[in-house]
XYZ file of N, CA and C in Angstrom:
753
model
N -125.678 31.955 46.271
C -124.343 32.552 46.132
C -124.313 33.953 46.728
N -125.413 34.682 46.483
C -125.501 36.057 47.006
C -125.422 36.062 48.532
N -126.161 35.147 49.176
C -126.142 35.063 50.640
C -124.787 34.611 51.151
N -124.135 33.716 50.417
C -122.828 33.226 50.837
C -121.810 34.354 50.867
N -121.902 35.285 49.909
C -120.966 36.410 49.890
C -121.126 37.268 51.145
N -122.371 37.480 51.572
C -122.603 38.306 52.758
C -122.193 37.595 54.048
N -122.069 36.283 53.981
C -121.583 35.558 55.153
C -120.164 35.991 55.514
N -119.394 36.352 54.509
C -118.031 36.821 54.760
C -118.046 38.139 55.528
N -119.004 39.002 55.218
C -119.138 40.262 55.958
C -119.436 39.977 57.422
N -120.412 39.093 57.653
C -120.767 38.760 59.036
C -119.611 38.078 59.765
N -118.820 37.303 59.025
C -117.665 36.640 59.631
C -116.665 37.664 60.151
N -116.338 38.663 59.320
C -115.366 39.677 59.737
C -115.932 40.618 60.800
N -117.265 40.678 60.912
C -117.873 41.432 62.011
C -117.821 40.649 63.317
N -118.057 39.350 63.238
C -118.117 38.512 64.437
C -116.736 38.163 64.972
N -115.765 37.996 64.067
C -114.433 37.564 64.487
C -113.802 38.493 65.524
N -113.807 39.833 65.334
C -113.225 40.714 66.359
C -113.923 40.595 67.714
N -115.245 40.382 67.708
C -115.981 40.256 68.966
C -115.592 38.971 69.692
N -115.454 37.887 68.939
C -115.040 36.615 69.544
C -113.625 36.723 70.099
N -112.717 37.312 69.319
C -111.338 37.485 69.782
C -111.280 38.380 71.017
N -112.086 39.440 71.042
C -112.117 40.331 72.203
C -112.613 39.597 73.438
N -113.612 38.728 73.269
C -114.119 37.943 74.396
C -113.054 36.993 74.923
N -112.313 36.354 74.014
C -111.247 35.428 74.421
C -110.137 36.172 75.155
N -109.712 37.308 74.603
C -108.645 38.094 75.237
C -109.075 38.582 76.613
N -110.294 39.092 76.730
C -110.785 39.582 78.016
C -110.834 38.464 79.050
N -111.286 37.276 78.635
C -111.351 36.140 79.551
C -109.959 35.726 80.006
N -109.008 35.704 79.071
C -107.649 35.290 79.409
C -106.935 36.311 80.291
N -107.149 37.595 80.016
C -106.440 38.646 80.757
C -107.072 38.904 82.118
N -108.414 39.027 82.158
C -109.095 39.461 83.377
C -109.826 38.351 84.117
N -110.187 37.277 83.410
C -110.964 36.220 84.046
C -112.456 36.396 83.876
N -112.889 37.345 83.071
C -114.301 37.544 82.752
C -114.390 38.157 81.360
N -115.606 38.170 80.781
C -115.777 38.647 79.407
C -116.328 40.064 79.373
N -117.610 40.225 79.653
C -118.250 41.535 79.503
C -117.959 42.471 80.664
N -117.839 41.959 81.867
C -117.593 42.795 83.038
C -117.404 41.938 84.269
N -116.939 42.546 85.331
C -116.709 41.795 86.562
C -118.005 41.165 87.068
N -117.920 39.930 87.538
C -119.126 39.303 88.094
C -119.591 40.034 89.342
N -120.886 39.990 89.584
C -121.451 40.664 90.757
C -120.952 40.000 92.032
N -120.786 40.766 93.118
C -120.356 40.179 94.392
C -121.325 39.101 94.868
N -120.784 38.115 95.579
C -121.587 36.987 96.066
C -122.229 37.331 97.409
N -123.049 38.350 97.423
C -123.593 38.835 98.698
C -125.118 38.845 98.752
N -125.786 38.308 97.749
C -127.245 38.423 97.686
C -127.951 37.726 98.844
N -127.341 36.679 99.405
C -128.018 35.891 100.438
C -127.904 36.487 101.833
N -127.121 37.561 102.000
C -126.943 38.157 103.325
C -128.168 38.973 103.724
N -128.661 38.727 104.935
C -129.730 39.542 105.511
C -129.208 40.381 106.668
N -128.088 39.961 107.269
C -127.511 40.673 108.408
C -126.026 40.374 108.480
N -125.227 41.382 108.799
C -123.790 41.214 109.007
C -123.489 41.393 110.483
N -122.880 40.377 111.093
C -122.568 40.430 112.522
C -121.247 41.134 112.788
N -120.220 40.802 112.025
C -118.932 41.472 112.194
C -118.145 41.395 110.897
N -117.130 42.239 110.822
C -116.254 42.306 109.650
C -114.819 42.212 110.132
N -114.055 41.325 109.516
C -112.664 41.114 109.897
C -111.751 41.536 108.755
N -110.787 42.384 109.048
C -109.759 42.776 108.084
C -108.445 42.169 108.538
N -107.797 41.412 107.661
C -106.556 40.739 108.028
C -105.554 40.870 106.899
N -104.311 40.521 107.205
C -103.222 40.566 106.242
C -102.696 39.159 106.028
N -102.359 38.833 104.793
C -101.748 37.548 104.495
C -100.240 37.675 104.618
N -99.634 36.715 105.287
C -98.185 36.691 105.425
C -97.646 35.444 104.747
N -96.433 35.523 104.214
C -95.854 34.374 103.532
C -95.350 33.338 104.524
N -95.120 33.751 105.761
C -94.725 32.826 106.818
C -95.705 32.944 107.969
N -95.836 31.882 108.732
C -96.811 31.853 109.817
C -96.428 32.829 110.925
N -97.430 33.451 111.500
C -97.233 34.287 112.683
C -98.072 33.682 113.794
N -97.415 33.200 114.833
C -98.110 32.495 115.915
C -98.963 31.358 115.362
N -98.450 30.666 114.335
C -99.166 29.535 113.772
C -100.215 29.895 112.750
N -100.352 31.166 112.393
C -101.401 31.583 111.464
C -100.805 32.235 110.225
N -101.380 31.915 109.080
C -101.040 32.633 107.855
C -101.832 33.924 107.741
N -102.935 34.003 108.491
C -103.784 35.185 108.483
C -103.589 35.923 109.799
N -103.175 37.164 109.738
C -102.890 37.934 110.949
C -103.749 39.192 110.958
N -104.037 39.740 112.147
C -104.858 40.956 112.207
C -104.167 42.123 111.524
N -104.960 43.023 110.967
C -104.412 44.238 110.391
C -103.927 45.141 111.515
N -103.088 46.111 111.172
C -102.549 47.003 112.189
C -103.663 47.803 112.848
N -103.399 48.266 114.057
C -104.424 48.885 114.894
C -105.122 50.052 114.205
N -104.393 50.827 113.420
C -104.986 52.013 112.806
C -106.179 51.664 111.926
N -106.145 50.484 111.317
C -107.238 50.099 110.425
C -108.446 49.590 111.189
N -108.258 49.188 112.447
C -109.351 48.575 113.192
C -110.420 49.582 113.578
N -110.095 50.857 113.604
C -111.059 51.873 114.029
C -111.571 52.717 112.864
N -111.223 52.319 111.648
C -111.647 53.078 110.470
C -113.044 52.652 110.050
N -113.925 53.605 109.820
C -115.259 53.255 109.360
C -115.189 52.655 107.964
N -116.063 51.681 107.728
C -116.023 50.959 106.460
C -116.244 51.876 105.266
N -117.159 52.811 105.401
C -117.432 53.721 104.286
C -116.194 54.538 103.942
N -115.515 55.056 104.967
C -114.302 55.837 104.733
C -113.211 54.971 104.119
N -113.110 53.734 104.606
C -112.084 52.831 104.107
C -112.283 52.551 102.619
N -113.529 52.378 102.224
C -113.824 52.125 100.811
C -113.515 53.363 99.969
N -113.906 54.549 100.465
C -113.681 55.777 99.711
C -112.194 56.091 99.578
N -111.400 55.739 100.603
C -109.985 56.082 100.609
C -109.125 55.028 99.919
N -109.721 53.901 99.530
C -108.931 52.851 98.899
C -108.371 53.364 97.573
N -107.075 53.147 97.302
C -106.466 53.704 96.097
C -106.979 53.027 94.834
N -107.223 53.832 93.812
C -107.622 53.326 92.508
C -108.859 52.436 92.610
N -108.911 51.419 91.770
C -110.093 50.558 91.710
C -109.782 49.225 92.379
N -109.626 49.228 93.687
C -109.327 48.009 94.429
C -110.638 47.318 94.780
N -110.886 46.110 94.274
C -112.181 45.461 94.503
C -112.328 44.842 95.882
N -111.311 44.984 96.741
C -111.364 44.345 98.055
C -112.594 44.763 98.842
N -113.023 46.020 98.685
C -114.129 46.542 99.489
C -115.463 46.545 98.739
N -115.482 46.046 97.502
C -116.695 46.163 96.703
C -117.845 45.349 97.286
N -117.531 44.220 97.914
C -118.588 43.390 98.483
C -119.234 44.069 99.678
N -118.427 44.764 100.477
C -118.988 45.491 101.616
C -119.910 46.590 101.124
N -119.530 47.240 100.028
C -120.369 48.305 99.490
C -121.692 47.759 98.965
N -121.691 46.486 98.538
C -122.912 45.897 97.985
C -123.843 45.356 99.062
N -123.370 45.265 100.298
C -124.182 44.713 101.382
C -125.122 45.785 101.912
N -126.312 45.809 101.400
C -127.311 46.784 101.827
C -128.060 46.248 103.041
N -127.295 45.911 104.072
C -127.857 45.348 105.300
C -127.137 45.976 106.486
N -127.701 45.893 107.695
C -127.013 46.444 108.871
C -125.667 45.766 109.083
N -124.666 46.541 109.449
C -123.356 45.974 109.724
C -122.622 46.863 110.725
N -121.568 46.326 111.354
C -120.777 47.142 112.284
C -120.157 48.332 111.562
N -120.003 49.436 112.271
C -119.394 50.617 111.674
C -117.879 50.533 111.665
N -117.313 49.677 112.501
C -115.865 49.556 112.570
C -115.447 48.140 112.224
N -114.223 48.022 111.779
C -113.681 46.714 111.438
C -113.215 46.022 112.713
N -113.630 44.783 112.885
C -113.268 44.006 114.054
C -112.239 42.953 113.658
N -111.804 42.171 114.628
C -110.952 41.023 114.325
C -111.506 39.829 115.067
N -111.916 38.816 114.329
C -112.520 37.619 114.889
C -111.568 36.452 114.671
N -111.015 35.913 115.751
C -110.028 34.847 115.643
C -110.623 33.593 115.000
N -111.878 33.264 115.323
C -112.516 32.088 114.724
C -112.633 32.249 113.211
N -112.972 33.462 112.780
C -113.058 33.747 111.345
C -111.690 33.581 110.692
N -110.659 34.125 111.328
C -109.309 34.046 110.771
C -108.845 32.597 110.637
N -109.207 31.751 111.602
C -108.817 30.346 111.534
C -109.477 29.655 110.344
N -110.762 29.932 110.120
C -111.457 29.325 108.980
C -110.842 29.802 107.669
N -110.520 31.091 107.586
C -109.897 31.621 106.368
C -108.537 30.972 106.135
N -107.762 30.786 107.208
C -106.457 30.133 107.080
C -106.619 28.711 106.546
N -107.595 27.977 107.075
C -107.855 26.623 106.581
C -108.310 26.652 105.128
N -109.131 27.636 104.784
C -109.623 27.774 103.412
C -108.466 27.983 102.442
N -107.547 28.870 102.793
C -106.425 29.174 101.909
C -105.505 27.972 101.755
N -105.306 27.230 102.848
C -104.449 26.055 102.768
C -105.089 24.955 101.933
N -106.419 24.822 102.016
C -107.114 23.757 101.289
C -107.300 24.103 99.816
N -107.662 25.348 99.531
C -107.977 25.749 98.160
C -106.758 26.222 97.383
N -105.734 26.698 98.093
C -104.492 27.172 97.473
C -104.743 28.109 96.302
N -105.408 29.243 96.536
C -105.641 30.189 95.439
C -104.325 30.692 94.861
N -104.291 30.877 93.562
C -103.080 31.312 92.869
C -102.887 32.809 93.084
N -102.142 33.151 94.124
C -101.885 34.556 94.410
C -100.670 35.074 93.660
N -99.857 34.157 93.135
C -98.691 34.584 92.390
C -97.593 35.094 93.308
N -96.365 35.226 92.792
C -95.270 35.773 93.602
C -95.469 37.258 93.845
N -95.380 37.667 95.087
C -95.613 39.065 95.423
C -94.376 39.906 95.142
N -94.597 41.098 94.565
C -93.508 42.037 94.328
C -93.361 43.036 95.470
N -94.302 42.982 96.424
C -94.323 43.990 97.480
C -93.125 43.831 98.406
N -92.647 44.925 98.973
C -91.456 44.870 99.818
C -91.744 44.263 101.181
N -90.688 43.836 101.852
C -90.817 43.313 103.207
C -91.340 44.402 104.134
N -92.276 44.029 105.000
C -92.841 44.982 105.953
C -92.694 44.460 107.363
N -93.539 44.939 108.265
C -93.485 44.440 109.634
C -94.886 44.405 110.192
N -95.070 43.578 111.191
C -96.369 43.441 111.838
C -96.199 43.727 113.323
N -97.008 44.619 113.860
C -96.965 44.950 115.282
C -98.120 44.250 115.982
N -97.816 43.431 116.957
C -98.848 42.667 117.656
C -99.821 43.603 118.354
N -101.114 43.245 118.331
C -102.137 44.106 118.909
C -102.033 44.183 120.425
N -101.609 43.084 121.044
C -101.589 43.061 122.509
C -100.325 43.691 123.089
N -99.350 43.973 122.258
C -98.115 44.561 122.768
C -97.440 45.308 121.622
N -97.555 46.633 121.622
C -97.010 47.423 120.522
C -95.490 47.349 120.435
N -94.857 46.839 121.478
C -93.404 46.758 121.463
C -92.914 45.543 120.677
N -93.822 44.613 120.382
C -93.436 43.400 119.671
C -93.615 43.610 118.177
N -92.569 43.422 117.423
C -92.648 43.557 115.965
C -92.059 42.308 115.322
N -92.701 41.793 114.315
C -92.220 40.620 113.588
C -92.142 40.959 112.099
N -91.133 40.405 111.433
C -91.035 40.589 109.984
C -92.054 39.706 109.274
N -92.642 40.226 108.213
C -93.512 39.430 107.355
C -93.414 39.960 105.938
N -93.750 39.133 105.001
C -93.704 39.523 103.591
C -95.133 39.678 103.104
N -95.480 40.861 102.670
C -96.864 41.172 102.297
C -97.326 40.321 101.120
N -98.388 39.548 101.317
C -98.940 38.706 100.265
C -100.327 39.155 99.824
N -100.941 40.049 100.558
C -102.275 40.489 100.195
C -103.111 40.769 101.423
N -104.395 41.081 101.208
C -105.287 41.377 102.328
C -106.600 40.625 102.162
N -107.255 40.435 103.292
C -108.520 39.711 103.334
C -109.535 40.535 104.109
N -110.751 40.630 103.578
C -111.876 41.174 104.334
C -112.946 40.089 104.389
N -113.416 39.795 105.597
C -114.422 38.757 105.794
C -115.643 39.361 106.469
N -116.793 39.218 105.841
C -118.061 39.626 106.444
C -118.758 38.375 106.953
N -119.025 38.330 108.240
C -119.728 37.200 108.852
C -121.143 37.636 109.183
N -122.117 36.854 108.756
C -123.500 37.243 109.000
C -124.446 36.079 108.883
N -125.692 36.395 108.523
C -126.737 35.372 108.461
C -127.670 35.619 107.281
N -128.320 34.540 106.865
C -129.340 34.636 105.834
C -130.664 35.054 106.468
N -131.680 35.214 105.641
C -133.008 35.549 106.142
C -133.543 34.461 107.066
N -133.119 33.209 106.841
C -133.561 32.083 107.669
C -132.697 31.884 108.901
N -131.670 32.718 109.070
C -130.816 32.611 110.238
C -129.611 31.711 110.070
N -129.387 31.175 108.871
C -128.224 30.325 108.637
C -126.960 31.181 108.567
N -125.846 30.699 109.153
C -124.611 31.490 109.142
C -124.003 31.573 107.749
N -123.404 32.719 107.447
C -122.730 32.937 106.173
C -121.406 33.644 106.417
N -120.433 33.364 105.568
C -119.173 34.105 105.553
C -118.865 34.496 104.118
N -118.526 35.755 103.927
C -118.105 36.226 102.605
C -116.648 36.652 102.704
N -115.781 36.000 101.926
C -114.339 36.243 101.982
C -113.899 36.957 100.711
N -113.349 38.163 100.856
C -112.738 38.897 99.745
C -111.230 38.857 99.937
N -110.520 38.361 98.953
C -109.079 38.167 99.065
C -108.390 38.809 97.876
N -107.509 39.767 98.135
C -106.715 40.364 97.066
C -105.245 40.064 97.317
N -104.546 39.698 96.263
C -103.142 39.335 96.389
C -102.279 40.574 96.516
N -100.992 40.343 96.746
C -100.026 41.412 96.589
C -99.811 41.661 95.100
N -98.929 42.560 94.770
C -98.664 42.898 93.369
C -97.922 41.740 92.709
N -98.580 41.064 91.773
C -98.007 39.885 91.135
C -96.984 40.295 90.082
N -97.419 41.099 89.112
C -96.509 41.751 88.179
C -96.807 43.242 88.266
N -96.196 44.038 87.426
C -96.352 45.482 87.528
C -97.826 45.887 87.462
N -98.354 46.390 88.583
C -99.736 46.880 88.706
C -100.786 45.782 88.533
N -100.388 44.517 88.609
C -101.295 43.392 88.353
C -101.587 42.659 89.657
N -102.883 42.438 89.938
C -103.312 41.794 91.180
C -104.349 40.715 90.884
N -104.431 39.731 91.781
C -105.461 38.699 91.714
C -106.513 38.965 92.782
N -107.767 38.641 92.459
C -108.863 38.810 93.421
C -109.690 37.532 93.477
N -109.907 37.041 94.699
C -110.739 35.859 94.917
C -111.896 36.232 95.831
N -113.012 35.553 95.599
C -114.204 35.794 96.402
C -114.831 34.440 96.736
N -115.074 34.207 98.033
C -115.667 32.952 98.488
C -116.923 33.249 99.296
N -117.946 32.438 99.100
C -119.135 32.462 99.947
C -119.177 31.135 100.686
N -119.115 31.201 102.005
C -119.020 30.000 102.835
C -120.203 29.902 103.783
N -120.519 28.663 104.157
C -121.447 28.424 105.264
C -120.632 27.785 106.382
N -120.279 28.554 107.409
C -119.400 28.035 108.458
C -120.166 27.217 109.489
N -119.444 26.296 110.104
C -119.942 25.578 111.274
C -119.063 26.000 112.440
N -119.551 26.955 113.232
C -118.727 27.532 114.284
C -118.400 26.526 115.378
N -119.183 25.450 115.488
C -118.968 24.474 116.557
C -117.647 23.730 116.381
N -117.325 23.361 115.137
C -116.092 22.598 114.913
C -115.109 23.307 113.984
N -115.421 24.542 113.561
C -114.496 25.308 112.733
C -114.429 24.866 111.287
N -115.414 24.073 110.840
C -115.438 23.641 109.445
C -116.322 24.579 108.623
N -116.371 24.342 107.323
C -117.148 25.217 106.446
C -117.521 24.460 105.173
N -118.511 24.964 104.486
C -118.900 24.468 103.169
C -118.807 25.623 102.182
N -118.122 25.405 101.063
C -118.000 26.435 100.035
C -119.274 26.447 99.197
N -119.991 27.560 99.219
C -121.227 27.694 98.454
C -120.975 28.246 97.055
N -120.010 29.134 96.924
C -119.701 29.734 95.619
C -118.306 30.335 95.680
N -117.670 30.444 94.508
C -116.334 31.044 94.430
C -116.172 31.683 93.055
N -115.462 32.788 93.003
C -115.122 33.404 91.719
C -113.763 34.089 91.826
N -113.122 34.252 90.677
C -111.748 34.763 90.634
C -111.578 35.617 89.387
N -110.929 36.763 89.548
C -110.553 37.559 88.384
C -109.311 38.370 88.726
N -108.761 39.049 87.725
C -107.580 39.886 87.906
C -107.970 41.350 87.720
N -107.141 42.231 88.268
C -107.394 43.657 88.069
C -106.078 44.420 88.076
N -106.108 45.626 87.539
C -104.951 46.519 87.491
C -105.282 47.792 88.251
N -104.287 48.391 88.871
C -104.510 49.657 89.572
C -103.893 50.829 88.819
N -103.134 50.564 87.786
C -102.548 51.640 86.977
C -102.094 51.033 85.663
N -102.370 51.720 84.581
C -101.901 51.241 83.290
C -103.003 50.653 82.438
N -103.344 49.376 82.637
C -104.289 48.690 81.761
C -105.706 48.648 82.313
N -105.969 49.268 83.463
C -107.332 49.228 83.982
C -108.287 49.876 82.982
N -109.425 49.266 82.805
C -110.380 49.750 81.819
C -110.196 49.150 80.438
N -109.084 48.455 80.216
C -108.848 47.819 78.914
C -109.584 46.483 78.895
N -110.909 46.560 78.875
C -111.759 45.382 78.961
C -112.506 45.183 77.647
N -113.523 44.312 77.654
C -114.170 43.890 76.412
C -114.609 45.050 75.518
N -115.301 46.089 76.022
C -115.732 47.160 75.109
C -114.568 47.830 74.378
N -113.468 48.070 75.106
C -112.305 48.716 74.492
C -111.605 47.757 73.532
N -111.428 46.499 73.980
C -110.752 45.511 73.132
C -111.554 45.259 71.860
N -112.880 45.123 71.997
C -113.728 44.876 70.828
C -113.676 46.052 69.857
N -113.692 47.275 70.389
C -113.611 48.457 69.524
C -112.293 48.487 68.764
N -111.205 48.132 69.454
C -109.894 48.107 68.805
C -109.850 47.064 67.694
N -110.331 45.851 67.994
C -110.308 44.783 66.989
C -111.228 45.101 65.809
N -112.383 45.717 66.087
C -113.286 46.093 64.997
C -112.651 47.153 64.101
N -111.908 48.081 64.724
C -111.213 49.109 63.941
C -110.161 48.479 63.034
N -109.407 47.515 63.595
C -108.386 46.839 62.794
C -109.008 46.007 61.677
N -110.198 45.449 61.957
C -110.853 44.600 60.954
C -111.693 45.396 59.964
N -111.827 46.705 60.178
C -112.711 47.511 59.327
C -112.361 47.420 57.838
N -111.073 47.477 57.435
C -110.768 47.343 55.996
C -111.272 46.021 55.418
N -111.152 44.925 56.186
C -111.638 43.629 55.708
C -113.160 43.610 55.620
N -113.817 44.228 56.627
C -115.282 44.298 56.611
C -115.755 45.095 55.400
N -115.098 46.243 55.163
C -115.486 47.103 54.041
C -115.240 46.409 52.704
N -114.081 45.742 52.588
C -113.757 45.057 51.332
C -114.737 43.919 51.063
N -115.066 43.159 52.085
C -116.003 42.044 51.892
C -117.398 42.552 51.570
N -117.771 43.720 52.122
C -119.080 44.312 51.832
C -119.185 44.700 50.350
N -118.159 45.400 49.838
C -118.179 45.796 48.427
C -118.109 44.577 47.513
N -117.339 43.574 47.940
C -117.243 42.358 47.136
C -118.590 41.652 47.061
N -119.309 41.623 48.193
C -120.625 40.982 48.230
C -121.625 41.755 47.380
N -121.593 43.101 47.484
C -122.534 43.916 46.701
C -122.226 43.813 45.203
N -120.944 43.791 44.880
C -120.575 43.682 43.462
C -121.046 42.356 42.885
N -120.901 41.298 43.695
C -121.380 39.998 43.241
C -122.877 39.986 43.055
N -123.603 40.693 43.933
C -125.057 40.761 43.812
C -125.488 41.529 42.585
N -124.768 42.623 42.270
C -125.113 43.415 41.083
C -124.867 42.619 39.807
N -123.778 41.847 39.757
C -123.509 41.026 38.582
C -124.607 39.995 38.390
N -125.050 39.413 39.493
C -126.096 38.393 39.416
C -127.386 38.995 38.853
N -127.707 40.239 39.257
C -128.915 40.895 38.753
C -128.812 41.139 37.248
N -127.623 41.544 36.765
C -127.453 41.806 35.334
C -127.632 40.525 34.526
N -127.096 39.420 35.059
C -127.236 38.148 34.357
C -128.697 37.729 34.273
N -129.454 38.003 35.348
C -130.868 37.635 35.356
C -131.655 38.471 34.355
N -131.302 39.769 34.200
C -131.987 40.655 33.257
C -131.719 40.214 31.830
N -130.453 39.848 31.548
C -130.105 39.413 30.207
C -130.782 38.085 29.859
């Protein structure tokens, strides 16, 4: 009976942690923290492609090159200048291997990414971002309307054994207020026929203002604080029951 009383204490201690884990998983797509980038198998990066997602096709592609100004920006500067905690560049930062200093645009890579998005249909959600425009790289006088849906960074490289690899980082446009989706794919491309094999994939959500940082440690602390009166009451109830049991044994 004495042990059973203390089970209630452990229950009220464990319940907030379980609820915090469930809330974190539902809100962010992970429990304790963001999963590590899928970049461990890279031994060399050949090129990096930065592209924009459009809601309508441009020259037959859903994936279009980023504007010229971004093509000459060094990757380190681009990561440092990214607003708030945008995970789009986190995989590049984790690649401790040689890579180009500037962002390139690889049409073959863009085609594979376009096929990937059409086949996998990641849930990017309705974008709140305003209508923008795209200026063609080959002719600055040509401008087309597009609706911003997000951005893609693709690192193309090789494993230690020389096998080709593609790492796709995809961030959506603003789904709800300050709310974004992030997808990460690790692919093994076949450049001969433009096909690919998905080796790994992960997805989570993030905020750039407001709720960022409201993850498991904060949620668990909040729930434990709310549950503290119940924990304290069950503790005294368990101890009181134990003291009564001792008195009965003495008598």
